[in-house]
Coordinates of C-alpha atoms in Angstrom, one line a residue:
X1 CA 0.1 -0.1 0.0
X2 CA 1.1 3.2 -1.3
X3 CA 0.4 5.5 1.7
X4 CA 1.3 8.9 -0.3
X5 CA -1.6 8.1 -2.7
X6 CA -4.2 10.6 -2.5
X7 CA -6.6 10.6 0.1
X8 CA -9.9 10.2 -1.9
X9 CA -11.9 12.7 0.0
X10 CA -15.5 12.7 -0.2
X11 CA -17.1 15.2 -3.2
X12 CA -20.2 16.8 -1.1
X13 CA -22.1 16.0 -4.8
X14 CA -22.1 11.9 -3.8
X15 CA -22.7 11.9 -0.2
X16 CA -24.4 14.4 2.0
X17 CA -24.3 17.4 2.6
X18 CA -23.2 18.6 6.3
X19 CA -25.2 20.3 8.5
X20 CA -23.3 23.7 9.4
X21 CA -24.0 25.7 12.7
X22 CA -22.2 29.1 14.1
X23 CA -19.3 27.9 15.6
X24 CA -19.5 27.7 19.1
X25 CA -16.5 27.2 22.2
X26 CA -17.1 23.7 23.0
X27 CA -16.3 23.5 18.7
X28 CA -12.8 25.2 19.2
X29 CA -11.8 23.5 22.2
X30 CA -12.3 20.3 21.2
X31 CA -12.3 19.1 17.9
X32 CA -11.7 15.5 17.2
X33 CA -11.3 13.5 20.7
X34 CA -11.8 9.8 19.9
X35 CA -11.8 7.6 16.8
X36 CA -13.7 4.4 16.8
X37 CA -11.6 1.8 14.2
X38 CA -13.5 -1.6 12.9
X39 CA -11.2 -4.0 13.6
X40 CA -11.3 -6.8 10.1
X41 CA -10.6 -5.4 6.8
X42 CA -9.8 -1.9 8.4
X43 CA -7.3 -2.2 11.3
X44 CA -6.3 -6.2 10.8
X45 CA -6.8 -8.7 8.2
X46 CA -6.6 -6.5 5.0
X47 CA -9.1 -7.9 2.6
X48 CA -11.3 -9.3 5.8
X49 CA -10.2 -12.4 5.1
X50 CA -11.1 -14.4 8.3
X51 CA -14.9 -13.9 8.8
X52 CA -15.7 -14.5 4.5
X53 CA -13.9 -17.9 4.3
X54 CA -15.4 -18.6 7.8
X55 CA -18.7 -18.7 6.5
X56 CA -18.1 -20.1 3.8
X57 CA -16.6 -23.2 5.2
X58 CA -19.4 -23.2 7.9
X59 CA -22.3 -23.3 5.7
X60 CA -20.1 -25.9 3.5
X61 CA -19.7 -28.3 6.2
X62 CA -23.8 -28.1 6.6
X63 CA -23.6 -29.2 2.9
X64 CA -24.9 -25.5 1.6
X65 CA -22.6 -24.3 -0.4
X66 CA -22.3 -20.3 -0.4
X67 CA -20.6 -18.4 -2.7
X68 CA -18.1 -15.3 -1.2
X69 CA -20.3 -12.9 -2.6
X70 CA -22.9 -14.3 -0.7
X71 CA -20.6 -14.6 2.4
X72 CA -19.3 -11.6 2.0
X73 CA -22.8 -9.1 1.8
X74 CA -24.3 -8.7 5.5
X75 CA -20.5 -7.9 7.1
X76 CA -20.0 -5.8 9.5
X77 CA -23.3 -7.1 11.3
X78 CA -23.0 -9.3 14.8
X79 CA -21.7 -12.5 13.3
X80 CA -25.4 -14.6 14.4
X81 CA -27.4 -12.0 12.6
X82 CA -24.7 -12.2 9.5
X83 CA -25.3 -16.4 9.8
X84 CA -29.4 -15.2 9.8
X85 CA -29.2 -12.3 7.4
X86 CA -27.0 -15.2 4.8
X87 CA -29.8 -18.2 5.5
X88 CA -32.8 -15.8 4.8
X89 CA -31.0 -15.2 1.1
X90 CA -33.5 -16.7 -1.6
X91 CA -30.9 -18.9 -3.4
X92 CA -29.6 -20.3 0.3
X93 CA -32.8 -21.1 1.6
X94 CA -33.9 -23.8 -0.3
X95 CA -30.4 -25.1 -0.5
X96 CA -30.9 -25.2 2.6
X97 CA -34.0 -26.6 2.5
X98 CA -33.3 -28.9 -0.1
X99 CA -30.3 -30.7 2.1
X100 CA -32.1 -30.7 5.2
X101 CA -35.4 -31.0 4.2
X102 CA -36.4 -27.9 6.9
X103 CA -36.4 -24.3 6.5
X104 CA -34.0 -21.8 7.9
X105 CA -35.2 -21.3 10.7
X106 CA -33.1 -20.4 14.4
X107 CA -31.9 -23.7 15.2
X108 CA -30.3 -23.2 12.0
X109 CA -29.0 -20.0 13.8
X110 CA -27.9 -21.5 16.7
X111 CA -26.2 -24.5 14.7
X112 CA -24.4 -22.6 12.4
X113 CA -22.9 -20.4 15.4
X114 CA -21.8 -23.0 17.4
X115 CA -20.2 -24.4 14.7
X116 CA -18.6 -21.0 13.4
X117 CA -17.1 -19.8 16.7
X118 CA -14.1 -22.5 16.7
X119 CA -13.3 -22.1 13.3
X120 CA -13.6 -18.2 13.7
X121 CA -11.5 -18.2 16.9
X122 CA -8.3 -20.0 14.7
X123 CA -9.1 -18.4 11.4
X124 CA -8.8 -14.6 13.2
X125 CA -5.5 -15.8 14.6
X126 CA -3.8 -16.7 11.2
X127 CA -5.0 -13.4 10.3
X128 CA -4.5 -11.1 12.5
X129 CA -1.6 -9.0 11.1
X130 CA -2.3 -5.3 11.4
X131 CA -2.7 -3.7 8.5
X132 CA 0.6 -1.4 7.1
X133 CA -0.1 2.0 8.7
X134 CA -1.9 2.2 11.3
X135 CA 0.6 2.3 14.1
X136 CA 1.7 5.0 13.4
X137 CA -1.4 6.7 12.9
X138 CA -3.0 5.9 15.7
X139 CA 0.9 7.2 17.4
X140 CA 0.2 10.0 16.1
X141 CA -3.4 10.2 17.1
X142 CA -2.7 9.8 20.6
X143 CA 0.1 12.2 20.4
X144 CA -2.7 14.8 19.8
X145 CA -4.2 13.8 22.3
X146 CA -6.6 11.6 20.6
X147 CA -8.6 8.6 22.4
X148 CA -8.7 5.3 20.0
X149 CA -11.6 3.3 20.2
X150 CA -12.8 0.1 18.9
X151 CA -16.0 -1.8 17.8
X152 CA -16.2 -5.5 16.3
X153 CA -19.0 -7.7 14.6
X154 CA -16.6 -10.5 16.7
X155 CA -17.9 -11.3 19.8
X156 CA -15.5 -11.6 22.9
X157 CA -14.8 -15.0 22.6
X158 CA -13.5 -14.3 19.5
X159 CA -11.9 -10.9 20.2
X160 CA -10.0 -13.0 23.4
X161 CA -7.8 -15.1 21.4
X162 CA -5.9 -12.1 19.3
X163 CA -6.3 -9.3 21.4
X164 CA -2.8 -9.7 23.1
X165 CA -1.3 -11.0 19.3
X166 CA -2.5 -7.6 17.9
X167 CA -1.2 -5.3 20.9
X168 CA 2.3 -6.8 20.7
X169 CA 2.0 -5.7 17.1
X170 CA 1.1 -1.9 18.3
X171 CA -2.5 -1.6 18.6
X172 CA -4.5 -1.3 21.4
X173 CA -7.0 0.8 21.7
X174 CA -8.3 2.3 25.0
X175 CA -11.7 1.0 24.6
X176 CA -13.3 -2.1 23.1
X177 CA -16.8 -2.9 22.8
X178 CA -17.7 -6.7 21.3
X179 CA -20.7 -7.6 19.4
X180 CA -22.3 -9.5 22.0
X181 CA -21.1 -7.0 24.8
X182 CA -24.8 -5.5 24.7
X183 CA -28.5 -7.0 23.7
X184 CA -28.3 -4.9 19.8
X185 CA -24.9 -3.6 18.6
X186 CA -24.8 -3.0 14.3
X187 CA -26.6 -1.2 12.8
X188 CA -27.8 0.7 15.6
X189 CA -25.6 3.1 17.5
X190 CA -25.9 1.7 20.9
X191 CA -22.3 0.5 20.3
X192 CA -20.3 3.0 19.6
X193 CA -22.2 5.0 21.9
X194 CA -20.6 2.6 24.7
X195 CA -17.3 3.0 23.4
X196 CA -17.5 6.6 23.7
X197 CA -19.1 5.8 27.0
X198 CA -16.1 4.2 28.2
X199 CA -13.7 7.0 26.4
X200 CA -15.5 9.3 28.5
X201 CA -15.5 11.3 25.5
X202 CA -18.5 13.4 24.1
X203 CA -20.3 15.3 22.0
X204 CA -20.4 12.2 19.6
X205 CA -19.8 15.3 16.9
X206 CA -16.3 15.0 18.1
X207 CA -15.8 11.3 17.3
X208 CA -14.8 9.8 14.2
X209 CA -16.0 6.0 13.3
X210 CA -13.8 4.5 10.8
X211 CA -15.0 1.1 8.7
X212 CA -15.5 -1.1 6.0
X213 CA -18.6 -2.6 5.8
X214 CA -22.2 -0.5 5.7
X215 CA -23.4 -1.7 9.5
X216 CA -20.2 0.2 11.0
X217 CA -20.2 3.3 9.1
X218 CA -24.1 3.2 9.9
X219 CA -23.0 2.6 13.4
X220 CA -21.2 5.5 13.9
X221 CA -23.4 7.5 11.2
X222 CA -26.4 7.2 13.6
X223 CA -24.7 8.0 16.7
X224 CA -23.4 11.3 15.1
X225 CA -20.3 11.1 14.6
X226 CA -17.9 11.7 11.5
X227 CA -17.7 8.9 9.2
X228 CA -14.5 7.3 6.9
X229 CA -14.9 4.1 4.8
X230 CA -12.5 1.8 4.2
X231 CA -12.0 1.3 0.4
X232 CA -8.8 -1.1 -0.3
X233 CA -8.0 -3.0 2.7
X234 CA -12.0 -3.8 3.4
X235 CA -14.3 -6.6 2.5
X236 CA -15.9 -5.1 -0.5
X237 CA -12.8 -5.1 -2.2
X238 CA -11.2 -8.5 -1.1
X239 CA -8.3 -8.6 -1.5
X240 CA -5.4 -9.6 0.3
X241 CA -2.0 -7.0 0.6
X242 CA -0.3 -8.6 -2.1
X243 CA -3.5 -8.9 -4.9
X244 CA -3.5 -4.8 -4.1
X245 CA -0.1 -3.9 -4.5
X246 CA -0.3 -5.8 -7.7
X247 CA -2.8 -4.1 -8.7
X248 CA -1.8 -1.5 -11.5
X249 CA -3.2 2.2 -11.5
X250 CA -6.4 1.6 -13.3
X251 CA -7.3 -1.6 -11.2
X252 CA -6.9 0.0 -8.1
X253 CA -9.1 2.8 -9.3
X254 CA -11.5 0.2 -10.5
X255 CA -11.5 -1.6 -7.2
X256 CA -11.6 1.7 -5.5
X257 CA -15.2 2.6 -7.7
X258 CA -16.4 -1.0 -7.0
X259 CA -16.0 -0.2 -2.9
X260 CA -17.6 3.5 -3.0
X261 CA -20.4 2.1 -4.7
X262 CA -21.0 -1.4 -2.1
X263 CA -20.6 1.6 1.1
X264 CA -22.7 4.4 -0.8
X265 CA -26.0 3.6 1.4
X266 CA -24.4 4.4 4.6
X267 CA -23.2 7.9 3.2
X268 CA -19.4 7.9 4.5
X269 CA -18.2 11.5 5.3
X270 CA -14.6 10.3 3.9
X271 CA -13.1 7.4 1.9
X272 CA -9.9 6.5 1.7
X273 CA -7.7 3.9 0.6
X274 CA -6.1 2.2 4.0
X275 CA -6.5 4.0 7.9
X276 CA -2.8 4.7 6.3
X277 CA -4.5 7.9 4.5
X278 CA -6.4 9.0 7.2
X279 CA -4.6 12.1 9.1
X280 CA -5.1 14.6 6.9
X281 CA -9.1 13.4 7.1
X282 CA -8.3 13.8 10.9
X283 CA -7.0 17.8 10.3
X284 CA -10.2 18.5 7.3
X285 CA -12.5 17.6 10.1
X286 CA -10.8 19.8 12.5
X287 CA -11.2 22.2 10.3
X288 CA -14.9 21.4 9.6
X289 CA -16.0 21.6 13.4
X290 CA -13.5 24.5 13.1
X291 CA -16.5 26.3 10.8
X292 CA -19.1 24.7 12.3
X293 CA -20.0 21.9 10.9
X294 CA -21.4 19.1 11.5
X295 CA -21.7 15.2 10.0
X296 CA -25.2 13.4 9.7
X297 CA -27.4 16.7 7.6

């Protein structure tokens, strides 16, 4: 990943217009106070390979092969909800009925989730490399006094398998909210709000959510935070770092366009290739706050 590649900032004509209010003393004093990161496809696991491949393997083991595209479509949701959403896809539901002789129901969700979890633990450990540029960007944010949070669609048992491994590479957030920490998380804002409470950060417009999926971006947007969509290292692109590096300029732009289209429903305020490109966006958000702008217009 070439961190010097121009940042793909949001053209206002493609996304929502920010709401503008007169700057006040809190705006001038606060600026950006927290950045909340997603995990797979954002700070670790370039291409979000671990969850995608585990969903494919788990359904296939039950006699229902699924495509990688089907496995990736609901990405960002809590994993139990992800399984439920996949099972309700018309083709998958029909295949399930043909193989098992009954409709895809909550018992099927429970069976798949039970099989999925140990597979996912192994997969995340095999895909726990921190994405290039993350550690230096997080260090720079902390030098600015910005708190670092995280939310994830993984349950805590899965995250427990990699937090120490990832911390040894230099990424250890100040707060982490997992999918099963609350009765309801993504795409609702509750996990984001919980993270901001743990960080002691308010108002929500002083926070930034960085994510590679629609549910994760909606979590930030509906919480009242700024949102930054990840194009190159995330789920929509689905490539390994080596595959991304092998693309020529045209191939990279085509991939950016595809990822942008996939994230458009969440209307991110900005898009960037990877977290390595985040600091100029933080500068722009700080300037917009100074001018009295807010996210989510």
